[in-house]
């Protein structure tokens, strides 16, 4: 059943198209519009139809964004520690910190470097264990002495 309809079509819950499950196509073409729109409806008998719950397909091995955020909130925080060394220049340490740690500013990098220089140890960042291990490996890969430890506070 194909029909050209111009304007809105109001369907009441008592409109029955045909047997349950049949698909009908309506063409809507108005004289003032140049486009042709095809609509498909499925009749469910008397009364209005219900929308089926959409199925959400996930790729095996991938977590949803909600699951990732939830796991990060519940993961225990870890501290990335920078140790003082007598081999690297201060300017180099600041450059590496700014390159490795996302969002690290020049002022923060200088403060962390100075604290490690004077106290022997400084906290670089507090984050999840996976991120802490990655930052620690990147700092070590650039010749700096670093380690991680569980943090007692929150992220």
GROMACS .gro file of N, CA and C in nm:
model
  465
    1UNK      N    1   0.085  -0.117   0.000
    1UNK     CA    2   0.000   0.000   0.000
    1UNK      C    3   0.089   0.122   0.000
    2UNK      N    4   0.095   0.194  -0.107
    2UNK     CA    5   0.176   0.315  -0.117
    2UNK      C    6   0.084   0.433  -0.138
    3UNK      N    7   0.109   0.539  -0.062
    3UNK     CA    8   0.024   0.656  -0.068
    3UNK      C    9   0.112   0.779  -0.061
    4UNK      N   10   0.081   0.881  -0.136
    4UNK     CA   11   0.151   1.009  -0.125
    4UNK      C   12   0.072   1.094  -0.028
    5UNK      N   13   0.139   1.139   0.078
    5UNK     CA   14   0.071   1.214   0.183
    5UNK      C   15   0.142   1.347   0.197
    6UNK      N   16   0.068   1.454   0.203
    6UNK     CA   17   0.127   1.586   0.222
    6UNK      C   18   0.080   1.638   0.357
    7UNK      N   19   0.173   1.679   0.443
    7UNK     CA   20   0.139   1.727   0.575
    7UNK      C   21   0.153   1.618   0.677
    8UNK      N   22   0.092   1.637   0.792
    8UNK     CA   23   0.101   1.540   0.901
    8UNK      C   24  -0.010   1.438   0.893
    9UNK      N   25   0.021   1.318   0.940
    9UNK     CA   26  -0.080   1.213   0.947
    9UNK      C   27  -0.094   1.174   1.093
   10UNK      N   28  -0.212   1.192   1.148
   10UNK     CA   29  -0.236   1.156   1.287
   10UNK      C   30  -0.296   1.016   1.290
   11UNK      N   31  -0.229   0.926   1.359
   11UNK     CA   32  -0.279   0.790   1.371
   11UNK      C   33  -0.323   0.766   1.514
   12UNK      N   34  -0.442   0.718   1.531
   12UNK     CA   35  -0.490   0.686   1.664
   12UNK      C   36  -0.452   0.543   1.696
   13UNK      N   37  -0.461   0.502   1.821
   13UNK     CA   38  -0.430   0.365   1.857
   13UNK      C   39  -0.524   0.263   1.794
   14UNK      N   40  -0.637   0.308   1.734
   14UNK     CA   41  -0.735   0.217   1.677
   14UNK      C   42  -0.710   0.190   1.530
   15UNK      N   43  -0.613   0.258   1.467
   15UNK     CA   44  -0.581   0.231   1.328
   15UNK      C   45  -0.511   0.096   1.318
   16UNK      N   46  -0.561   0.012   1.232
   16UNK     CA   47  -0.500  -0.119   1.210
   16UNK      C   48  -0.459  -0.123   1.064
   17UNK      N   49  -0.332  -0.156   1.037
   17UNK     CA   50  -0.285  -0.158   0.901
   17UNK      C   51  -0.311  -0.293   0.835
   18UNK      N   52  -0.280  -0.396   0.903
   18UNK     CA   53  -0.292  -0.529   0.845
   18UNK      C   54  -0.249  -0.628   0.950
   19UNK      N   55  -0.205  -0.748   0.907
   19UNK     CA   56  -0.160  -0.849   1.002
   19UNK      C   57  -0.038  -0.801   1.079
   20UNK      N   58  -0.021  -0.856   1.198
   20UNK     CA   59   0.094  -0.821   1.281
   20UNK      C   60   0.222  -0.861   1.210
   21UNK      N   61   0.317  -0.767   1.202
   21UNK     CA   62   0.447  -0.797   1.143
   21UNK      C   63   0.459  -0.752   0.999
   22UNK      N   64   0.348  -0.718   0.930
   22UNK     CA   65   0.358  -0.672   0.791
   22UNK      C   66   0.419  -0.533   0.790
   23UNK      N   67   0.498  -0.507   0.689
   23UNK     CA   68   0.557  -0.374   0.678
   23UNK      C   69   0.485  -0.297   0.567
   24UNK      N   70   0.457  -0.173   0.593
   24UNK     CA   71   0.392  -0.089   0.494
   24UNK      C   72   0.479   0.034   0.472
   25UNK      N   73   0.482   0.079   0.353
   25UNK     CA   74   0.564   0.195   0.319
   25UNK      C   75   0.473   0.310   0.277
   26UNK      N   76   0.497   0.423   0.333
   26UNK     CA   77   0.423   0.542   0.296
   26UNK      C   78   0.522   0.639   0.233
   27UNK      N   79   0.484   0.695   0.125
   27UNK     CA   80   0.567   0.797   0.061
   27UNK      C   81   0.508   0.933   0.093
   28UNK      N   82   0.592   1.020   0.134
   28UNK     CA   83   0.546   1.154   0.167
   28UNK      C   84   0.613   1.249   0.070
   29UNK      N   85   0.534   1.310  -0.015
   29UNK     CA   86   0.590   1.403  -0.111
   29UNK      C   87   0.499   1.523  -0.118
   30UNK      N   88   0.547   1.637  -0.076
   30UNK     CA   89   0.467   1.757  -0.075
   30UNK      C   90   0.507   1.844  -0.193
   31UNK      N   91   0.411   1.922  -0.241
   31UNK     CA   92   0.438   2.006  -0.356
   31UNK      C   93   0.541   2.114  -0.323
   32UNK      N   94   0.547   2.156  -0.197
   32UNK     CA   95   0.642   2.260  -0.160
   32UNK      C   96   0.778   2.204  -0.124
   33UNK      N   97   0.796   2.077  -0.119
   33UNK     CA   98   0.925   2.014  -0.092
   33UNK      C   99   0.967   1.934  -0.213
   34UNK      N  100   1.094   1.930  -0.236
   34UNK     CA  101   1.143   1.856  -0.351
   34UNK      C  102   1.195   1.719  -0.315
   35UNK      N  103   1.193   1.684  -0.187
   35UNK     CA  104   1.247   1.554  -0.147
   35UNK      C  105   1.135   1.453  -0.126
   36UNK      N  106   1.169   1.327  -0.143
   36UNK     CA  107   1.076   1.218  -0.123
   36UNK      C  108   1.122   1.142  -0.001
   37UNK      N  109   1.036   1.128   0.100
   37UNK     CA  110   1.070   1.060   0.223
   37UNK      C  111   0.993   0.930   0.231
   38UNK      N  112   1.062   0.823   0.259
   38UNK     CA  113   0.996   0.693   0.272
   38UNK      C  114   0.995   0.655   0.419
   39UNK      N  115   0.877   0.620   0.470
   39UNK     CA  116   0.863   0.581   0.609
   39UNK      C  117   0.816   0.437   0.614
   40UNK      N  118   0.867   0.363   0.711
   40UNK     CA  119   0.826   0.225   0.728
   40UNK      C  120   0.762   0.210   0.865
   41UNK      N  121   0.648   0.141   0.870
   41UNK     CA  122   0.584   0.115   0.998
   41UNK      C  123   0.552  -0.032   1.008
   42UNK      N  124   0.545  -0.082   1.127
   42UNK     CA  125   0.507  -0.220   1.150
   42UNK      C  126   0.381  -0.220   1.234
   43UNK      N  127   0.281  -0.287   1.187
   43UNK     CA  128   0.154  -0.290   1.259
   43UNK      C  129   0.161  -0.394   1.368
   44UNK      N  130   0.103  -0.363   1.481
   44UNK     CA  131   0.101  -0.456   1.593
   44UNK      C  132  -0.043  -0.489   1.633
   45UNK      N  133  -0.136  -0.473   1.544
   45UNK     CA  134  -0.275  -0.502   1.578
   45UNK      C  135  -0.340  -0.380   1.637
   46UNK      N  136  -0.451  -0.400   1.708
   46UNK     CA  137  -0.520  -0.287   1.768
   46UNK      C  138  -0.436  -0.227   1.878
   47UNK      N  139  -0.451  -0.099   1.898
   47UNK     CA  140  -0.370  -0.030   1.998
   47UNK      C  141  -0.237   0.012   1.938
   48UNK      N  142  -0.169   0.095   2.007
   48UNK     CA  143  -0.041   0.145   1.960
   48UNK      C  144   0.067   0.039   1.967
   49UNK      N  145   0.174   0.065   1.903
   49UNK     CA  146   0.285  -0.029   1.904
   49UNK      C  147   0.385   0.007   2.013
   50UNK      N  148   0.463  -0.089   2.051
   50UNK     CA  149   0.568  -0.066   2.149
   50UNK      C  150   0.702  -0.070   2.079
   51UNK      N  151   0.790   0.016   2.122
   51UNK     CA  152   0.925   0.013   2.068
   51UNK      C  153   1.002  -0.098   2.135
   52UNK      N  154   1.080  -0.169   2.056
   52UNK     CA  155   1.162  -0.273   2.114
   52UNK      C  156   1.285  -0.209   2.178
   53UNK      N  157   1.335  -0.272   2.282
   53UNK     CA  158   1.455  -0.223   2.348
   53UNK      C  159   1.572  -0.239   2.251
   54UNK      N  160   1.650  -0.132   2.231
   54UNK     CA  161   1.762  -0.144   2.138
   54UNK      C  162   1.868  -0.238   2.194
   55UNK      N  163   1.928  -0.313   2.106
   55UNK     CA  164   2.036  -0.401   2.148
   55UNK      C  165   2.167  -0.327   2.132
   56UNK      N  166   2.249  -0.333   2.233
   56UNK     CA  167   2.378  -0.265   2.231
   56UNK      C  168   2.484  -0.371   2.211
   57UNK      N  169   2.549  -0.361   2.097
   57UNK     CA  170   2.652  -0.458   2.066
   57UNK      C  171   2.786  -0.404   2.110
   58UNK      N  172   2.861  -0.485   2.179
   58UNK     CA  173   2.994  -0.445   2.222
   58UNK      C  174   3.096  -0.538   2.159
   59UNK      N  175   3.210  -0.482   2.131
   59UNK     CA  176   3.317  -0.561   2.074
   59UNK      C  177   3.376  -0.647   2.185
   60UNK      N  178   3.399  -0.775   2.160
   60UNK     CA  179   3.457  -0.859   2.264
   60UNK      C  180   3.592  -0.804   2.308
   61UNK      N  181   3.612  -0.799   2.438
   61UNK     CA  182   3.738  -0.749   2.491
   61UNK      C  183   3.741  -0.599   2.515
   62UNK      N  184   3.637  -0.529   2.477
   62UNK     CA  185   3.633  -0.384   2.499
   62UNK      C  186   3.530  -0.353   2.606
   63UNK      N  187   3.566  -0.264   2.695
   63UNK     CA  188   3.474  -0.224   2.801
   63UNK      C  189   3.401  -0.099   2.757
   64UNK      N  190   3.281  -0.080   2.809
   64UNK     CA  191   3.208   0.042   2.778
   64UNK      C  192   3.272   0.158   2.853
   65UNK      N  193   3.239   0.280   2.811
   65UNK     CA  194   3.295   0.399   2.875
   65UNK      C  195   3.256   0.405   3.022
   66UNK      N  196   3.133   0.362   3.053
   66UNK     CA  197   3.087   0.361   3.192
   66UNK      C  198   3.172   0.267   3.275
   67UNK      N  199   3.200   0.146   3.222
   67UNK     CA  200   3.281   0.049   3.296
   67UNK      C  201   3.422   0.100   3.320
   68UNK      N  202   3.478   0.169   3.220
   68UNK     CA  203   3.613   0.224   3.235
   68UNK      C  204   3.615   0.330   3.344
   69UNK      N  205   3.515   0.421   3.341
   69UNK     CA  206   3.511   0.526   3.444
   69UNK      C  207   3.491   0.465   3.581
   70UNK      N  208   3.405   0.363   3.591
   70UNK     CA  209   3.378   0.298   3.719
   70UNK      C  210   3.505   0.232   3.773
   71UNK      N  211   3.579   0.163   3.685
   71UNK     CA  212   3.700   0.094   3.730
   71UNK      C  213   3.807   0.194   3.772
   72UNK      N  214   3.813   0.309   3.705
   72UNK     CA  215   3.912   0.410   3.744
   72UNK      C  216   3.877   0.474   3.878
   73UNK      N  217   3.747   0.489   3.906
   73UNK     CA  218   3.707   0.548   4.033
   73UNK      C  219   3.736   0.453   4.149
   74UNK      N  220   3.723   0.324   4.126
   74UNK     CA  221   3.741   0.229   4.235
   74UNK      C  222   3.885   0.178   4.244
   75UNK      N  223   3.967   0.205   4.142
   75UNK     CA  224   4.106   0.157   4.145
   75UNK      C  225   4.182   0.236   4.251
   76UNK      N  226   4.266   0.170   4.329
   76UNK     CA  227   4.343   0.242   4.432
   76UNK      C  228   4.446   0.334   4.365
   77UNK      N  229   4.464   0.453   4.420
   77UNK     CA  230   4.558   0.548   4.359
   77UNK      C  231   4.704   0.512   4.391
   78UNK      N  232   4.792   0.549   4.299
   78UNK     CA  233   4.935   0.528   4.315
   78UNK      C  234   5.008   0.659   4.292
   79UNK      N  235   5.121   0.675   4.361
   79UNK     CA  236   5.205   0.793   4.345
   79UNK      C  237   5.323   0.759   4.256
   80UNK      N  238   5.354   0.848   4.163
   80UNK     CA  239   5.477   0.836   4.085
   80UNK      C  240   5.578   0.926   4.155
   81UNK      N  241   5.690   0.865   4.196
   81UNK     CA  242   5.792   0.936   4.273
   81UNK      C  243   5.914   0.962   4.185
   82UNK      N  244   5.969   1.083   4.194
   82UNK     CA  245   6.093   1.119   4.125
   82UNK      C  246   6.204   1.124   4.228
   83UNK      N  247   6.313   1.053   4.200
   83UNK     CA  248   6.428   1.049   4.289
   83UNK      C  249   6.536   1.143   4.238
   84UNK      N  250   6.609   1.203   4.328
   84UNK     CA  251   6.720   1.290   4.289
   84UNK      C  252   6.833   1.204   4.233
   85UNK      N  253   6.899   1.256   4.131
   85UNK     CA  254   7.020   1.191   4.081
   85UNK      C  255   7.126   1.297   4.053
   86UNK      N  256   7.248   1.256   4.046
   86UNK     CA  257   7.358   1.349   4.023
   86UNK      C  258   7.403   1.346   3.878
   87UNK      N  259   7.325   1.288   3.788
   87UNK     CA  260   7.367   1.272   3.649
   87UNK      C  261   7.297   1.369   3.555
   88UNK      N  262   7.170   1.396   3.576
   88UNK     CA  263   7.092   1.478   3.483
   88UNK      C  264   7.088   1.623   3.527
   89UNK      N  265   7.094   1.711   3.428
   89UNK     CA  266   7.084   1.855   3.457
   89UNK      C  267   6.939   1.888   3.492
   90UNK      N  268   6.922   1.992   3.568
   90UNK     CA  269   6.788   2.032   3.613
   90UNK      C  270   6.697   2.066   3.496
   91UNK      N  271   6.749   2.136   3.396
   91UNK     CA  272   6.669   2.174   3.279
   91UNK      C  273   6.617   2.050   3.206
   92UNK      N  274   6.702   1.947   3.197
   92UNK     CA  275   6.661   1.823   3.131
   92UNK      C  276   6.549   1.754   3.208
   93UNK      N  277   6.559   1.752   3.339
   93UNK     CA  278   6.455   1.689   3.422
   93UNK      C  279   6.321   1.759   3.400
   94UNK      N  280   6.324   1.893   3.395
   94UNK     CA  281   6.201   1.970   3.373
   94UNK      C  282   6.143   1.938   3.235
   95UNK      N  283   6.228   1.930   3.133
   95UNK     CA  284   6.180   1.898   2.998
   95UNK      C  285   6.116   1.760   2.992
   96UNK      N  286   6.178   1.662   3.058
   96UNK     CA  287   6.124   1.526   3.056
   96UNK      C  288   5.990   1.522   3.129
   97UNK      N  289   5.980   1.587   3.243
   97UNK     CA  290   5.853   1.589   3.317
   97UNK      C  291   5.742   1.648   3.232
   98UNK      N  292   5.770   1.757   3.161
   98UNK     CA  293   5.668   1.820   3.078
   98UNK      C  294   5.632   1.733   2.958
   99UNK      N  295   5.726   1.654   2.909
   99UNK     CA  296   5.701   1.567   2.794
   99UNK      C  297   5.621   1.442   2.833
  100UNK      N  298   5.653   1.385   2.948
  100UNK     CA  299   5.596   1.256   2.988
  100UNK      C  300   5.461   1.270   3.058
  101UNK      N  301   5.446   1.366   3.145
  101UNK     CA  302   5.324   1.380   3.227
  101UNK      C  303   5.225   1.471   3.156
  102UNK      N  304   5.104   1.422   3.124
  102UNK     CA  305   5.006   1.505   3.054
  102UNK      C  306   4.960   1.621   3.142
  103UNK      N  307   4.956   1.740   3.084
  103UNK     CA  308   4.909   1.858   3.155
  103UNK      C  309   5.012   1.920   3.249
  104UNK      N  310   5.135   1.872   3.246
  104UNK     CA  311   5.240   1.926   3.334
  104UNK      C  312   5.282   2.064   3.284
  105UNK      N  313   5.276   2.163   3.372
  105UNK     CA  314   5.317   2.299   3.337
  105UNK      C  315   5.463   2.319   3.373
  106UNK      N  316   5.521   2.424   3.321
  106UNK     CA  317   5.661   2.455   3.349
  106UNK      C  318   5.681   2.481   3.498
  107UNK      N  319   5.591   2.556   3.559
  107UNK     CA  320   5.604   2.587   3.702
  107UNK      C  321   5.597   2.460   3.788
  108UNK      N  322   5.502   2.372   3.757
  108UNK     CA  323   5.492   2.247   3.834
  108UNK      C  324   5.614   2.160   3.816
  109UNK      N  325   5.664   2.151   3.692
  109UNK     CA  326   5.782   2.069   3.665
  109UNK      C  327   5.904   2.123   3.740
  110UNK      N  328   5.920   2.254   3.744
  110UNK     CA  329   6.033   2.314   3.817
  110UNK      C  330   6.020   2.286   3.966
  111UNK      N  331   5.899   2.300   4.021
  111UNK     CA  332   5.878   2.273   4.164
  111UNK      C  333   5.907   2.127   4.198
  112UNK      N  334   5.863   2.034   4.115
  112UNK     CA  335   5.887   1.892   4.139
  112UNK      C  336   6.036   1.862   4.132
  113UNK      N  337   6.103   1.918   4.031
  113UNK     CA  338   6.247   1.897   4.017
  113UNK      C  339   6.323   1.951   4.138
  114UNK      N  340   6.288   2.071   4.184
  114UNK     CA  341   6.358   2.131   4.298
  114UNK      C  342   6.333   2.052   4.427
  115UNK      N  343   6.210   2.006   4.446
  115UNK     CA  344   6.180   1.927   4.564
  115UNK      C  345   6.261   1.797   4.565
  116UNK      N  346   6.270   1.731   4.449
  116UNK     CA  347   6.351   1.609   4.440
  116UNK      C  348   6.499   1.640   4.463
  117UNK      N  349   6.546   1.754   4.414
  117UNK     CA  350   6.686   1.791   4.430
  117UNK      C  351   6.722   1.818   4.576
  118UNK      N  352   6.636   1.891   4.646
  118UNK     CA  353   6.667   1.929   4.784
  118UNK      C  354   6.629   1.822   4.886
  119UNK      N  355   6.518   1.750   4.862
  119UNK     CA  356   6.471   1.651   4.959
  119UNK      C  357   6.507   1.507   4.920
  120UNK      N  358   6.553   1.487   4.798
  120UNK     CA  359   6.589   1.354   4.753
  120UNK      C  360   6.474   1.278   4.689
  121UNK      N  361   6.350   1.327   4.705
  121UNK     CA  362   6.233   1.257   4.655
  121UNK      C  363   6.119   1.356   4.636
  122UNK      N  364   6.038   1.336   4.533
  122UNK     CA  365   5.925   1.424   4.507
  122UNK      C  366   5.812   1.345   4.443
  123UNK      N  367   5.687   1.383   4.476
  123UNK     CA  368   5.570   1.322   4.414
  123UNK      C  369   5.544   1.394   4.281
  124UNK      N  370   5.542   1.315   4.173
  124UNK     CA  371   5.519   1.372   4.040
  124UNK      C  372   5.370   1.382   4.012
  125UNK      N  373   5.298   1.271   4.031
  125UNK     CA  374   5.155   1.266   4.001
  125UNK      C  375   5.093   1.152   4.081
  126UNK      N  376   4.965   1.163   4.112
  126UNK     CA  377   4.889   1.056   4.176
  126UNK      C  378   4.783   1.013   4.075
  127UNK      N  379   4.781   0.884   4.040
  127UNK     CA  380   4.690   0.834   3.937
  127UNK      C  381   4.665   0.685   3.959
  128UNK      N  382   4.599   0.620   3.863
  128UNK     CA  383   4.573   0.476   3.874
  128UNK      C  384   4.704   0.399   3.859
  129UNK      N  385   4.702   0.275   3.898
  129UNK     CA  386   4.823   0.193   3.895
  129UNK      C  387   4.876   0.178   3.753
  130UNK      N  388   4.788   0.154   3.658
  130UNK     CA  389   4.831   0.135   3.519
  130UNK      C  390   4.898   0.261   3.465
  131UNK      N  391   4.836   0.377   3.492
  131UNK     CA  392   4.895   0.503   3.447
  131UNK      C  393   5.025   0.531   3.518
  132UNK      N  394   5.031   0.501   3.648
  132UNK     CA  395   5.153   0.525   3.726
  132UNK      C  396   5.268   0.441   3.672
  133UNK      N  397   5.239   0.315   3.639
  133UNK     CA  398   5.344   0.229   3.584
  133UNK      C  399   5.392   0.282   3.450
  134UNK      N  400   5.300   0.329   3.368
  134UNK     CA  401   5.337   0.383   3.238
  134UNK      C  402   5.424   0.509   3.253
  135UNK      N  403   5.382   0.602   3.341
  135UNK     CA  404   5.461   0.724   3.362
  135UNK      C  405   5.599   0.691   3.417
  136UNK      N  406   5.605   0.598   3.510
  136UNK     CA  407   5.733   0.558   3.569
  136UNK      C  408   5.827   0.501   3.463
  137UNK      N  409   5.773   0.416   3.377
  137UNK     CA  410   5.855   0.357   3.270
  137UNK      C  411   5.903   0.464   3.171
  138UNK      N  412   5.820   0.562   3.142
  138UNK     CA  413   5.860   0.668   3.051
  138UNK      C  414   5.968   0.757   3.114
  139UNK      N  415   5.954   0.786   3.242
  139UNK     CA  416   6.058   0.864   3.311
  139UNK      C  417   6.190   0.788   3.311
  140UNK      N  418   6.184   0.660   3.342
  140UNK     CA  419   6.305   0.577   3.341
  140UNK      C  420   6.365   0.567   3.202
  141UNK      N  421   6.279   0.557   3.101
  141UNK     CA  422   6.325   0.551   2.963
  141UNK      C  423   6.398   0.676   2.919
  142UNK      N  424   6.372   0.787   2.987
  142UNK     CA  425   6.440   0.913   2.958
  142UNK      C  426   6.556   0.938   3.054
  143UNK      N  427   6.594   0.837   3.132
  143UNK     CA  428   6.712   0.848   3.216
  143UNK      C  429   6.690   0.903   3.357
  144UNK      N  430   6.565   0.918   3.399
  144UNK     CA  431   6.539   0.969   3.534
  144UNK      C  432   6.512   0.851   3.627
  145UNK      N  433   6.542   0.870   3.754
  145UNK     CA  434   6.515   0.768   3.856
  145UNK      C  435   6.374   0.791   3.908
  146UNK      N  436   6.289   0.689   3.896
  146UNK     CA  437   6.152   0.704   3.945
  146UNK      C  438   6.101   0.571   3.996
  147UNK      N  439   5.996   0.579   4.077
  147UNK     CA  440   5.932   0.460   4.130
  147UNK      C  441   5.785   0.492   4.154
  148UNK      N  442   5.706   0.388   4.187
  148UNK     CA  443   5.566   0.409   4.223
  148UNK      C  444   5.540   0.345   4.358
  149UNK      N  445   5.439   0.397   4.426
  149UNK     CA  446   5.396   0.342   4.554
  149UNK      C  447   5.248   0.370   4.572
  150UNK      N  448   5.179   0.286   4.648
  150UNK     CA  449   5.037   0.312   4.674
  150UNK      C  450   5.019   0.444   4.748
  151UNK      N  451   4.919   0.520   4.708
  151UNK     CA  452   4.889   0.646   4.774
  151UNK      C  453   4.782   0.622   4.879
  152UNK      N  454   4.794   0.688   4.992
  152UNK     CA  455   4.696   0.669   5.098
  152UNK      C  456   4.571   0.752   5.074
  153UNK      N  457   4.582   0.865   5.000
  153UNK     CA  458   4.468   0.952   4.974
  153UNK      C  459   4.399   0.916   4.844
  154UNK      N  460   4.301   0.999   4.805
  154UNK     CA  461   4.230   0.977   4.679
  154UNK      C  462   4.303   1.037   4.562
  155UNK      N  463   4.251   1.011   4.442
  155UNK     CA  464   4.315   1.062   4.320
  155UNK      C  465   4.296   1.211   4.309
   0.00000   0.00000   0.00000
